[in-house]
Amino acid sequence: MSIAPITTITLQGQLVDVLRLELAFPDIEGNKHFKLKYNLSHALEAGYRSVMTFGGNFSNHVYATAYACKQLGLHAIFILRGEDDSHNPTLKYVRNLGMETRFISRDMYKMRNMPEYIDTLAQQFGRIYILPEGGTNDLAVKGCAEILTGIADQYDQILCPVGTGGTLAGLINTPGLTAQVTGVSALTGGQDTLTPAVQKFILPHAQHVQWKIMFEKTMGKYAQFHPGLHKYLQAFVADHAIKPDPVYTGKMFYFTEELLKTGNWNNQRILCVHTGGLQGWAGWQYRYANAIARLN
Ligand SMILES: *Cc1c(COP(=O)(O)O)cnc(C)c1O
């Protein structure tokens, strides 16, 4: 039994299974359930009352963190760069859940991973549990190693979208995995840094797993509007009755089709992991309403 429903669709004439984390964990945005579970249970056990994290103004990670902290009675603090925008749907949502938002300058934000900066935050806020931007750390990767529970030996190829790569690292670490794993990056940059960043989370038992990160470069930069991508997403929903998110899973499905066109995966058992992120549509419509209107 898989942890989430599986839907079989046809892409480029070939059957592809989709693991529907977006259905199984709708409120907490799919993969973020796995990234947060051990972090927040650890925070609670260690007696923390507040959780602080970083992210973009439309971040799925922040959205999920706000929701999970509310459920668990933890105070949540969100550090963002730039200026406030009271109409931003993600910000409205997290504030409704009681998350505190603090804006810092872009220059300060660049220091977000530096220990000295973290120390100053600790002085300001007291004892806080800090989740890095995107939420990736050892405990997040540990949680993501549970995504394929029950189906680890049933596929030849498994694909997932990549932001920071924590989810990909977790999939690779799945006990008993028989598949090759392909991560499709939602960012066009980071070719030199992302693979080593993922590698450092791979546990000894998984060192033999074959995996790689592909960079989808034709559908625009991270979270940027691209007419081709938007049209692809619309067609995908109409054809398959599965809604990808606009930032991550849309590019994964698109790139899966590109890979299938090569014929190299004929007769392979393929699984795409739908990591959720559907809250991203509100921000997408909000930011790109004009561009979308011009398309239709
Ligand atoms: C956060 C997110 C990802 C990226 O996960 P990483 O562990 O940072 O690589 C992928 N898909 C969706 C929908 C997300 O929200």
PDB file of C-alpha atoms and ligand atoms in Angstrom:
ATOM      1  CA  MET A   1       0.000   0.000   0.000  1.00  0.00           C
ATOM      2  CA  SER A   2       1.316   3.413  -0.907  1.00  0.00           C
ATOM      3  CA  ILE A   3       1.126   6.349   1.468  1.00  0.00           C
ATOM      4  CA  ALA A   4      -0.952   8.376  -1.015  1.00  0.00           C
ATOM      5  CA  PRO A   5      -3.315   7.473  -3.879  1.00  0.00           C
ATOM      6  CA  ILE A   6      -1.706   6.539  -7.204  1.00  0.00           C
ATOM      7  CA  THR A   7      -3.255   7.572 -10.528  1.00  0.00           C
ATOM      8  CA  THR A   8      -2.060   6.066 -13.801  1.00  0.00           C
ATOM      9  CA  ILE A   9      -1.934   8.450 -16.753  1.00  0.00           C
ATOM     10  CA  THR A  10      -0.637   8.186 -20.311  1.00  0.00           C
ATOM     11  CA  LEU A  11       2.207  10.512 -21.295  1.00  0.00           C
ATOM     12  CA  GLN A  12       3.690  10.246 -24.790  1.00  0.00           C
ATOM     13  CA  GLY A  13       1.866   6.934 -25.256  1.00  0.00           C
ATOM     14  CA  GLN A  14       3.391   5.387 -22.156  1.00  0.00           C
ATOM     15  CA  LEU A  15       1.803   4.573 -18.806  1.00  0.00           C
ATOM     16  CA  VAL A  16       3.055   6.683 -15.919  1.00  0.00           C
ATOM     17  CA  ASP A  17       1.975   6.404 -12.285  1.00  0.00           C
ATOM     18  CA  VAL A  18       1.543   9.578 -10.263  1.00  0.00           C
ATOM     19  CA  LEU A  19       1.891   9.463  -6.466  1.00  0.00           C
ATOM     20  CA  ARG A  20      -0.653  12.024  -5.326  1.00  0.00           C
ATOM     21  CA  LEU A  21       0.847  13.690  -2.269  1.00  0.00           C
ATOM     22  CA  GLU A  22      -1.288  16.728  -3.130  1.00  0.00           C
ATOM     23  CA  LEU A  23      -4.394  14.633  -2.399  1.00  0.00           C
ATOM     24  CA  ALA A  24      -3.091  12.846   0.667  1.00  0.00           C
ATOM     25  CA  PHE A  25      -1.780  16.012   2.352  1.00  0.00           C
ATOM     26  CA  PRO A  26      -3.770  18.929   0.926  1.00  0.00           C
ATOM     27  CA  ASP A  27      -3.478  21.350   3.843  1.00  0.00           C
ATOM     28  CA  ILE A  28       0.218  20.940   4.300  1.00  0.00           C
ATOM     29  CA  GLU A  29       1.176  21.059   0.663  1.00  0.00           C
ATOM     30  CA  GLY A  30       2.279  17.537  -0.193  1.00  0.00           C
ATOM     31  CA  ASN A  31       5.967  16.885   0.383  1.00  0.00           C
ATOM     32  CA  LYS A  32       6.119  19.491   3.160  1.00  0.00           C
ATOM     33  CA  HIS A  33       4.296  17.045   5.432  1.00  0.00           C
ATOM     34  CA  PHE A  34       7.346  14.777   5.249  1.00  0.00           C
ATOM     35  CA  LYS A  35       9.853  17.605   5.499  1.00  0.00           C
ATOM     36  CA  LEU A  36       8.244  19.038   8.608  1.00  0.00           C
ATOM     37  CA  LYS A  37       7.141  15.997  10.577  1.00  0.00           C
ATOM     38  CA  TYR A  38      10.421  15.097  12.316  1.00  0.00           C
ATOM     39  CA  ASN A  39      11.514  18.713  12.600  1.00  0.00           C
ATOM     40  CA  LEU A  40       8.399  19.795  14.434  1.00  0.00           C
ATOM     41  CA  SER A  41       8.135  16.698  16.594  1.00  0.00           C
ATOM     42  CA  HIS A  42      11.757  17.291  17.589  1.00  0.00           C
ATOM     43  CA  ALA A  43      11.015  20.969  18.318  1.00  0.00           C
ATOM     44  CA  LEU A  44       8.133  19.970  20.575  1.00  0.00           C
ATOM     45  CA  GLU A  45      10.107  17.282  22.394  1.00  0.00           C
ATOM     46  CA  ALA A  46      12.977  19.678  22.954  1.00  0.00           C
ATOM     47  CA  GLY A  47      10.571  22.153  24.504  1.00  0.00           C
ATOM     48  CA  TYR A  48      10.654  24.865  21.859  1.00  0.00           C
ATOM     49  CA  ARG A  49       7.632  27.158  21.726  1.00  0.00           C
ATOM     50  CA  SER A  50       8.580  29.079  18.562  1.00  0.00           C
ATOM     51  CA  VAL A  51       9.687  28.087  15.084  1.00  0.00           C
ATOM     52  CA  MET A  52      11.385  30.492  12.718  1.00  0.00           C
ATOM     53  CA  THR A  53      11.906  30.034   9.024  1.00  0.00           C
ATOM     54  CA  PHE A  54      12.839  31.844   5.826  1.00  0.00           C
ATOM     55  CA  GLY A  55      11.431  31.853   2.345  1.00  0.00           C
ATOM     56  CA  GLY A  56      10.127  33.668  -0.672  1.00  0.00           C
ATOM     57  CA  ASN A  57       6.951  35.698  -0.368  1.00  0.00           C
ATOM     58  CA  PHE A  58       4.866  32.981  -2.062  1.00  0.00           C
ATOM     59  CA  SER A  59       6.658  30.013  -0.509  1.00  0.00           C
ATOM     60  CA  ASN A  60       4.950  26.624  -0.162  1.00  0.00           C
ATOM     61  CA  HIS A  61       7.347  25.839   2.665  1.00  0.00           C
ATOM     62  CA  VAL A  62       6.259  28.843   4.676  1.00  0.00           C
ATOM     63  CA  TYR A  63       2.591  28.143   3.990  1.00  0.00           C
ATOM     64  CA  ALA A  64       2.991  24.563   5.213  1.00  0.00           C
ATOM     65  CA  THR A  65       5.029  25.629   8.238  1.00  0.00           C
ATOM     66  CA  ALA A  66       2.341  28.130   9.276  1.00  0.00           C
ATOM     67  CA  TYR A  67      -0.324  25.441   9.026  1.00  0.00           C
ATOM     68  CA  ALA A  68       1.639  22.761  10.878  1.00  0.00           C
ATOM     69  CA  CYS A  69       2.720  25.124  13.663  1.00  0.00           C
ATOM     70  CA  LYS A  70      -0.872  26.228  14.165  1.00  0.00           C
ATOM     71  CA  GLN A  71      -1.961  22.590  14.495  1.00  0.00           C
ATOM     72  CA  LEU A  72       0.763  21.890  17.031  1.00  0.00           C
ATOM     73  CA  GLY A  73       0.375  25.080  19.047  1.00  0.00           C
ATOM     74  CA  LEU A  74       3.799  26.427  18.094  1.00  0.00           C
ATOM     75  CA  HIS A  75       4.371  30.107  17.474  1.00  0.00           C
ATOM     76  CA  ALA A  76       5.711  30.628  13.940  1.00  0.00           C
ATOM     77  CA  ILE A  77       7.937  33.445  12.706  1.00  0.00           C
ATOM     78  CA  PHE A  78       8.611  34.065   9.049  1.00  0.00           C
ATOM     79  CA  ILE A  79      11.592  36.141   7.944  1.00  0.00           C
ATOM     80  CA  LEU A  80      11.271  37.509   4.415  1.00  0.00           C
ATOM     81  CA  ARG A  81      13.148  39.895   2.219  1.00  0.00           C
ATOM     82  CA  GLY A  82      11.873  43.053   0.613  1.00  0.00           C
ATOM     83  CA  GLU A  83       8.640  44.926   1.263  1.00  0.00           C
ATOM     84  CA  ASP A  84       5.345  43.879   2.739  1.00  0.00           C
ATOM     85  CA  ASP A  85       2.355  43.384   0.459  1.00  0.00           C
ATOM     86  CA  SER A  86      -0.982  43.097   2.218  1.00  0.00           C
ATOM     87  CA  HIS A  87      -2.621  41.601  -0.904  1.00  0.00           C
ATOM     88  CA  ASN A  88      -0.199  38.708  -1.290  1.00  0.00           C
ATOM     89  CA  PRO A  89      -2.421  35.613  -0.837  1.00  0.00           C
ATOM     90  CA  THR A  90       0.277  33.482   0.807  1.00  0.00           C
ATOM     91  CA  LEU A  91       1.086  36.202   3.332  1.00  0.00           C
ATOM     92  CA  LYS A  92      -2.596  36.721   4.091  1.00  0.00           C
ATOM     93  CA  TYR A  93      -3.023  33.005   4.721  1.00  0.00           C
ATOM     94  CA  VAL A  94      -0.032  32.603   7.019  1.00  0.00           C
ATOM     95  CA  ARG A  95      -0.945  35.701   9.006  1.00  0.00           C
ATOM     96  CA  ASN A  96      -4.470  34.401   9.468  1.00  0.00           C
ATOM     97  CA  LEU A  97      -2.908  31.351  11.051  1.00  0.00           C
ATOM     98  CA  GLY A  98      -1.064  33.588  13.478  1.00  0.00           C
ATOM     99  CA  MET A  99       2.348  33.515  11.858  1.00  0.00           C
ATOM    100  CA  GLU A 100       4.480  36.549  12.635  1.00  0.00           C
ATOM    101  CA  THR A 101       6.094  38.127   9.566  1.00  0.00           C
ATOM    102  CA  ARG A 102       9.311  40.149   9.684  1.00  0.00           C
ATOM    103  CA  PHE A 103      10.729  41.858   6.645  1.00  0.00           C
ATOM    104  CA  ILE A 104      14.469  42.365   6.349  1.00  0.00           C
ATOM    105  CA  SER A 105      16.558  43.956   3.646  1.00  0.00           C
ATOM    106  CA  ARG A 106      17.800  41.895   0.723  1.00  0.00           C
ATOM    107  CA  ASP A 107      21.357  42.310   1.981  1.00  0.00           C
ATOM    108  CA  MET A 108      20.496  41.008   5.430  1.00  0.00           C
ATOM    109  CA  TYR A 109      18.607  38.135   3.875  1.00  0.00           C
ATOM    110  CA  LYS A 110      21.768  36.964   2.142  1.00  0.00           C
ATOM    111  CA  MET A 111      23.174  36.227   5.604  1.00  0.00           C
ATOM    112  CA  ARG A 112      20.302  33.903   6.532  1.00  0.00           C
ATOM    113  CA  ASN A 113      22.462  30.778   6.754  1.00  0.00           C
ATOM    114  CA  MET A 114      25.393  32.357   8.576  1.00  0.00           C
ATOM    115  CA  PRO A 115      25.842  31.270  12.205  1.00  0.00           C
ATOM    116  CA  GLU A 116      26.560  34.854  13.371  1.00  0.00           C
ATOM    117  CA  TYR A 117      23.277  36.042  11.917  1.00  0.00           C
ATOM    118  CA  ILE A 118      21.370  33.119  13.447  1.00  0.00           C
ATOM    119  CA  ASP A 119      22.899  34.094  16.801  1.00  0.00           C
ATOM    120  CA  THR A 120      21.591  37.636  16.535  1.00  0.00           C
ATOM    121  CA  LEU A 121      18.128  36.266  15.759  1.00  0.00           C
ATOM    122  CA  ALA A 122      18.304  34.022  18.798  1.00  0.00           C
ATOM    123  CA  GLN A 123      19.169  37.063  20.916  1.00  0.00           C
ATOM    124  CA  GLN A 124      16.227  38.967  19.488  1.00  0.00           C
ATOM    125  CA  PHE A 125      13.607  36.230  19.668  1.00  0.00           C
ATOM    126  CA  GLY A 126      14.771  34.028  22.500  1.00  0.00           C
ATOM    127  CA  ARG A 127      14.805  30.274  22.173  1.00  0.00           C
ATOM    128  CA  ILE A 128      13.586  29.467  18.675  1.00  0.00           C
ATOM    129  CA  TYR A 129      13.727  26.375  16.507  1.00  0.00           C
ATOM    130  CA  ILE A 130      15.149  27.461  13.174  1.00  0.00           C
ATOM    131  CA  LEU A 131      14.191  25.782   9.943  1.00  0.00           C
ATOM    132  CA  PRO A 132      16.383  26.775   7.006  1.00  0.00           C
ATOM    133  CA  GLU A 133      14.902  28.295   3.869  1.00  0.00           C
ATOM    134  CA  GLY A 134      13.034  25.576   1.995  1.00  0.00           C
ATOM    135  CA  GLY A 135      13.052  23.484   5.165  1.00  0.00           C
ATOM    136  CA  THR A 136      15.805  21.081   4.132  1.00  0.00           C
ATOM    137  CA  ASN A 137      17.964  19.500   6.831  1.00  0.00           C
ATOM    138  CA  ASP A 138      18.710  15.974   8.088  1.00  0.00           C
ATOM    139  CA  LEU A 139      15.314  15.580   9.747  1.00  0.00           C
ATOM    140  CA  ALA A 140      13.501  16.765   6.621  1.00  0.00           C
ATOM    141  CA  VAL A 141      15.388  14.249   4.489  1.00  0.00           C
ATOM    142  CA  LYS A 142      14.586  11.524   7.041  1.00  0.00           C
ATOM    143  CA  GLY A 143      10.883  12.307   6.653  1.00  0.00           C
ATOM    144  CA  CYS A 144      11.088  12.251   2.863  1.00  0.00           C
ATOM    145  CA  ALA A 145      12.587   8.753   2.976  1.00  0.00           C
ATOM    146  CA  GLU A 146       9.032   7.656   3.935  1.00  0.00           C
ATOM    147  CA  ILE A 147       7.309   9.037   0.808  1.00  0.00           C
ATOM    148  CA  LEU A 148       7.769   5.781  -1.106  1.00  0.00           C
ATOM    149  CA  THR A 149       6.735   3.537   1.776  1.00  0.00           C
ATOM    150  CA  GLY A 150       5.116   0.401   0.390  1.00  0.00           C
ATOM    151  CA  ILE A 151       6.171   0.974  -3.234  1.00  0.00           C
ATOM    152  CA  ALA A 152       9.965   1.226  -3.029  1.00  0.00           C
ATOM    153  CA  ASP A 153      10.541  -1.855  -5.196  1.00  0.00           C
ATOM    154  CA  GLN A 154       7.785  -1.331  -7.749  1.00  0.00           C
ATOM    155  CA  TYR A 155       9.380   1.086 -10.230  1.00  0.00           C
ATOM    156  CA  ASP A 156      12.356   1.399 -12.559  1.00  0.00           C
ATOM    157  CA  GLN A 157      12.303   5.203 -12.789  1.00  0.00           C
ATOM    158  CA  ILE A 158      11.095   7.680 -10.197  1.00  0.00           C
ATOM    159  CA  LEU A 159      10.881  11.421 -10.835  1.00  0.00           C
ATOM    160  CA  CYS A 160      10.314  14.344  -8.511  1.00  0.00           C
ATOM    161  CA  PRO A 161      10.678  18.111  -8.701  1.00  0.00           C
ATOM    162  CA  VAL A 162      13.666  19.757  -7.016  1.00  0.00           C
ATOM    163  CA  GLY A 163      13.977  23.023  -5.123  1.00  0.00           C
ATOM    164  CA  THR A 164      16.599  22.599  -2.424  1.00  0.00           C
ATOM    165  CA  GLY A 165      16.841  18.853  -3.115  1.00  0.00           C
ATOM    166  CA  GLY A 166      15.775  17.594   0.315  1.00  0.00           C
ATOM    167  CA  THR A 167      12.858  15.657  -1.110  1.00  0.00           C
ATOM    168  CA  LEU A 168      15.053  14.088  -3.780  1.00  0.00           C
ATOM    169  CA  ALA A 169      17.628  13.069  -1.154  1.00  0.00           C
ATOM    170  CA  GLY A 170      14.884  11.444   0.914  1.00  0.00           C
ATOM    171  CA  LEU A 171      13.574   9.469  -2.062  1.00  0.00           C
ATOM    172  CA  ILE A 172      17.099   8.238  -2.792  1.00  0.00           C
ATOM    173  CA  ASN A 173      17.454   7.156   0.848  1.00  0.00           C
ATOM    174  CA  THR A 174      14.255   5.047   0.723  1.00  0.00           C
ATOM    175  CA  PRO A 175      15.092   1.628   2.202  1.00  0.00           C
ATOM    176  CA  GLY A 176      14.882  -1.125  -0.431  1.00  0.00           C
ATOM    177  CA  LEU A 177      14.642   1.262  -3.386  1.00  0.00           C
ATOM    178  CA  THR A 178      15.090  -0.454  -6.769  1.00  0.00           C
ATOM    179  CA  ALA A 179      14.517   2.547  -9.058  1.00  0.00           C
ATOM    180  CA  GLN A 180      16.761   5.173 -10.587  1.00  0.00           C
ATOM    181  CA  VAL A 181      15.737   8.622  -9.392  1.00  0.00           C
ATOM    182  CA  THR A 182      15.595  11.756 -11.516  1.00  0.00           C
ATOM    183  CA  GLY A 183      15.078  15.165  -9.965  1.00  0.00           C
ATOM    184  CA  VAL A 184      13.807  17.946 -12.216  1.00  0.00           C
ATOM    185  CA  SER A 185      15.012  21.312 -11.000  1.00  0.00           C
ATOM    186  CA  ALA A 186      12.552  24.183 -10.817  1.00  0.00           C
ATOM    187  CA  LEU A 187      15.554  26.544 -10.829  1.00  0.00           C
ATOM    188  CA  THR A 188      17.617  27.138 -13.925  1.00  0.00           C
ATOM    189  CA  GLY A 189      20.760  27.941 -11.938  1.00  0.00           C
ATOM    190  CA  GLY A 190      22.655  25.885  -9.381  1.00  0.00           C
ATOM    191  CA  GLN A 191      24.083  23.221 -11.683  1.00  0.00           C
ATOM    192  CA  ASP A 192      27.337  23.166  -9.755  1.00  0.00           C
ATOM    193  CA  THR A 193      25.918  23.398  -6.238  1.00  0.00           C
ATOM    194  CA  LEU A 194      22.702  21.377  -6.164  1.00  0.00           C
ATOM    195  CA  THR A 195      24.122  17.914  -6.836  1.00  0.00           C
ATOM    196  CA  PRO A 196      26.759  18.122  -4.065  1.00  0.00           C
ATOM    197  CA  ALA A 197      24.111  19.586  -1.742  1.00  0.00           C
ATOM    198  CA  VAL A 198      21.943  16.513  -2.299  1.00  0.00           C
ATOM    199  CA  GLN A 199      24.902  14.120  -2.156  1.00  0.00           C
ATOM    200  CA  LYS A 200      25.734  15.151   1.378  1.00  0.00           C
ATOM    201  CA  PHE A 201      22.355  13.849   2.577  1.00  0.00           C
ATOM    202  CA  ILE A 202      22.681  10.420   0.941  1.00  0.00           C
ATOM    203  CA  LEU A 203      23.092   7.733   3.589  1.00  0.00           C
ATOM    204  CA  PRO A 204      25.593   4.853   3.281  1.00  0.00           C
ATOM    205  CA  HIS A 205      22.903   2.261   2.470  1.00  0.00           C
ATOM    206  CA  ALA A 206      21.832   4.346  -0.564  1.00  0.00           C
ATOM    207  CA  GLN A 207      25.227   5.197  -2.062  1.00  0.00           C
ATOM    208  CA  HIS A 208      24.662   2.687  -4.880  1.00  0.00           C
ATOM    209  CA  VAL A 209      21.414   4.303  -6.060  1.00  0.00           C
ATOM    210  CA  GLN A 210      21.642   5.917  -9.484  1.00  0.00           C
ATOM    211  CA  TRP A 211      20.260   9.420  -9.453  1.00  0.00           C
ATOM    212  CA  LYS A 212      20.664  12.721 -11.211  1.00  0.00           C
ATOM    213  CA  ILE A 213      19.256  16.215 -11.372  1.00  0.00           C
ATOM    214  CA  MET A 214      18.040  17.572 -14.687  1.00  0.00           C
ATOM    215  CA  PHE A 215      17.692  21.290 -15.276  1.00  0.00           C
ATOM    216  CA  GLU A 216      14.557  22.229 -17.178  1.00  0.00           C
ATOM    217  CA  LYS A 217      15.626  25.374 -18.979  1.00  0.00           C
ATOM    218  CA  THR A 218      13.009  25.875 -21.633  1.00  0.00           C
ATOM    219  CA  MET A 219      10.084  26.764 -19.379  1.00  0.00           C
ATOM    220  CA  GLY A 220      11.437  29.836 -17.649  1.00  0.00           C
ATOM    221  CA  LYS A 221      13.228  30.711 -14.460  1.00  0.00           C
ATOM    222  CA  TYR A 222      12.148  29.737 -10.949  1.00  0.00           C
ATOM    223  CA  ALA A 223       8.525  30.721 -10.321  1.00  0.00           C
ATOM    224  CA  GLN A 224       8.547  33.061 -13.325  1.00  0.00           C
ATOM    225  CA  PHE A 225       5.670  33.224 -15.744  1.00  0.00           C
ATOM    226  CA  HIS A 226       6.327  31.518 -19.047  1.00  0.00           C
ATOM    227  CA  PRO A 227       3.578  31.312 -21.696  1.00  0.00           C
ATOM    228  CA  GLY A 228       4.652  27.833 -22.830  1.00  0.00           C
ATOM    229  CA  LEU A 229       4.569  26.538 -19.279  1.00  0.00           C
ATOM    230  CA  HIS A 230       1.204  28.098 -18.543  1.00  0.00           C
ATOM    231  CA  LYS A 231      -0.315  26.556 -21.685  1.00  0.00           C
ATOM    232  CA  TYR A 232       1.244  23.217 -20.864  1.00  0.00           C
ATOM    233  CA  LEU A 233      -0.322  23.304 -17.389  1.00  0.00           C
ATOM    234  CA  GLN A 234      -3.753  24.127 -18.784  1.00  0.00           C
ATOM    235  CA  ALA A 235      -3.559  21.301 -21.312  1.00  0.00           C
ATOM    236  CA  PHE A 236      -2.287  18.904 -18.667  1.00  0.00           C
ATOM    237  CA  VAL A 237      -5.269  19.549 -16.390  1.00  0.00           C
ATOM    238  CA  ALA A 238      -7.681  19.061 -19.300  1.00  0.00           C
ATOM    239  CA  ASP A 239      -6.018  15.825 -20.461  1.00  0.00           C
ATOM    240  CA  HIS A 240      -5.330  14.086 -17.161  1.00  0.00           C
ATOM    241  CA  ALA A 241      -7.608  15.540 -14.506  1.00  0.00           C
ATOM    242  CA  ILE A 242      -4.530  16.081 -12.328  1.00  0.00           C
ATOM    243  CA  LYS A 243      -3.600  19.612 -11.399  1.00  0.00           C
ATOM    244  CA  PRO A 244       0.135  20.274 -11.303  1.00  0.00           C
ATOM    245  CA  ASP A 245       1.367  23.292  -9.354  1.00  0.00           C
ATOM    246  CA  PRO A 246       2.845  26.104 -11.460  1.00  0.00           C
ATOM    247  CA  VAL A 247       6.324  26.195  -9.899  1.00  0.00           C
ATOM    248  CA  TYR A 248       7.471  22.597  -9.410  1.00  0.00           C
ATOM    249  CA  THR A 249       5.348  19.699 -10.607  1.00  0.00           C
ATOM    250  CA  GLY A 250       4.410  21.322 -13.932  1.00  0.00           C
ATOM    251  CA  LYS A 251       8.068  21.334 -14.945  1.00  0.00           C
ATOM    252  CA  MET A 252       8.487  17.763 -13.705  1.00  0.00           C
ATOM    253  CA  PHE A 253       5.645  16.504 -15.914  1.00  0.00           C
ATOM    254  CA  TYR A 254       6.905  18.515 -18.854  1.00  0.00           C
ATOM    255  CA  PHE A 255      10.403  17.135 -18.512  1.00  0.00           C
ATOM    256  CA  THR A 256       9.091  13.598 -18.009  1.00  0.00           C
ATOM    257  CA  GLU A 257       7.444  13.896 -21.410  1.00  0.00           C
ATOM    258  CA  GLU A 258      10.705  15.131 -22.939  1.00  0.00           C
ATOM    259  CA  LEU A 259      12.495  12.100 -21.491  1.00  0.00           C
ATOM    260  CA  LEU A 260       9.805   9.725 -22.738  1.00  0.00           C
ATOM    261  CA  LYS A 261      10.149  11.152 -26.257  1.00  0.00           C
ATOM    262  CA  THR A 262      13.722   9.842 -26.409  1.00  0.00           C
ATOM    263  CA  GLY A 263      12.413   6.261 -26.164  1.00  0.00           C
ATOM    264  CA  ASN A 264      15.072   5.380 -23.587  1.00  0.00           C
ATOM    265  CA  TRP A 265      12.423   4.519 -21.026  1.00  0.00           C
ATOM    266  CA  ASN A 266      10.271   2.249 -23.180  1.00  0.00           C
ATOM    267  CA  ASN A 267       8.835  -0.552 -21.016  1.00  0.00           C
ATOM    268  CA  GLN A 268      10.123   1.031 -17.832  1.00  0.00           C
ATOM    269  CA  ARG A 269       7.819   1.283 -14.831  1.00  0.00           C
ATOM    270  CA  ILE A 270       7.687   5.015 -14.136  1.00  0.00           C
ATOM    271  CA  LEU A 271       6.473   6.983 -11.121  1.00  0.00           C
ATOM    272  CA  CYS A 272       6.158  10.766 -10.906  1.00  0.00           C
ATOM    273  CA  VAL A 273       5.810  12.144  -7.375  1.00  0.00           C
ATOM    274  CA  HIS A 274       3.240  14.934  -7.240  1.00  0.00           C
ATOM    275  CA  THR A 275       4.715  16.964  -4.398  1.00  0.00           C
ATOM    276  CA  GLY A 276       1.726  19.311  -3.998  1.00  0.00           C
ATOM    277  CA  GLY A 277       2.258  23.059  -3.993  1.00  0.00           C
ATOM    278  CA  LEU A 278      -1.231  23.912  -5.196  1.00  0.00           C
ATOM    279  CA  GLN A 279      -1.392  26.963  -2.953  1.00  0.00           C
ATOM    280  CA  GLY A 280       1.101  28.414  -5.440  1.00  0.00           C
ATOM    281  CA  TRP A 281      -1.720  28.965  -7.922  1.00  0.00           C
ATOM    282  CA  ALA A 282      -3.143  31.848  -5.895  1.00  0.00           C
ATOM    283  CA  GLY A 283       0.174  33.683  -6.006  1.00  0.00           C
ATOM    284  CA  TRP A 284       0.606  32.803  -9.669  1.00  0.00           C
ATOM    285  CA  GLN A 285      -2.777  34.293 -10.598  1.00  0.00           C
ATOM    286  CA  TYR A 286      -2.058  37.286  -8.384  1.00  0.00           C
ATOM    287  CA  ARG A 287       1.339  38.038  -9.884  1.00  0.00           C
ATOM    288  CA  TYR A 288       0.682  37.137 -13.491  1.00  0.00           C
ATOM    289  CA  ALA A 289      -2.990  38.034 -14.040  1.00  0.00           C
ATOM    290  CA  ASN A 290      -2.142  40.342 -16.945  1.00  0.00           C
ATOM    291  CA  ALA A 291       0.128  37.876 -18.693  1.00  0.00           C
ATOM    292  CA  ILE A 292      -2.497  35.131 -18.277  1.00  0.00           C
ATOM    293  CA  ALA A 293      -5.244  37.388 -19.650  1.00  0.00           C
ATOM    294  CA  ARG A 294      -3.125  38.094 -22.746  1.00  0.00           C
ATOM    295  CA  LEU A 295      -2.819  34.350 -23.388  1.00  0.00           C
ATOM    296  CA  ASN A 296      -6.525  33.577 -23.361  1.00  0.00           C
TER     297      ASN A 296
HETATM  298  C1  LIG B   1       8.982  22.691  -1.718  1.00  0.00           C
HETATM  299  C2  LIG B   1       8.526  21.952  -2.935  1.00  0.00           C
HETATM  300  C3  LIG B   1       9.389  21.181  -3.721  1.00  0.00           C
HETATM  301  C4  LIG B   1      10.871  21.182  -3.485  1.00  0.00           C
HETATM  302  O1  LIG B   1      11.274  20.385  -2.428  1.00  0.00           O
HETATM  303  P1  LIG B   1      12.825  20.382  -2.060  1.00  0.00           P
HETATM  304  O2  LIG B   1      12.893  19.395  -0.961  1.00  0.00           O
HETATM  305  O3  LIG B   1      13.175  21.772  -1.608  1.00  0.00           O
HETATM  306  O4  LIG B   1      13.610  20.025  -3.265  1.00  0.00           O
HETATM  307  C5  LIG B   1       8.879  20.458  -4.765  1.00  0.00           C
HETATM  308  N1  LIG B   1       7.576  20.501  -5.071  1.00  0.00           N
HETATM  309  C6  LIG B   1       6.719  21.251  -4.376  1.00  0.00           C
HETATM  310  C7  LIG B   1       5.311  21.280  -4.794  1.00  0.00           C
HETATM  311  C8  LIG B   1       7.160  22.000  -3.293  1.00  0.00           C
HETATM  312  O5  LIG B   1       6.285  22.762  -2.621  1.00  0.00           O
END
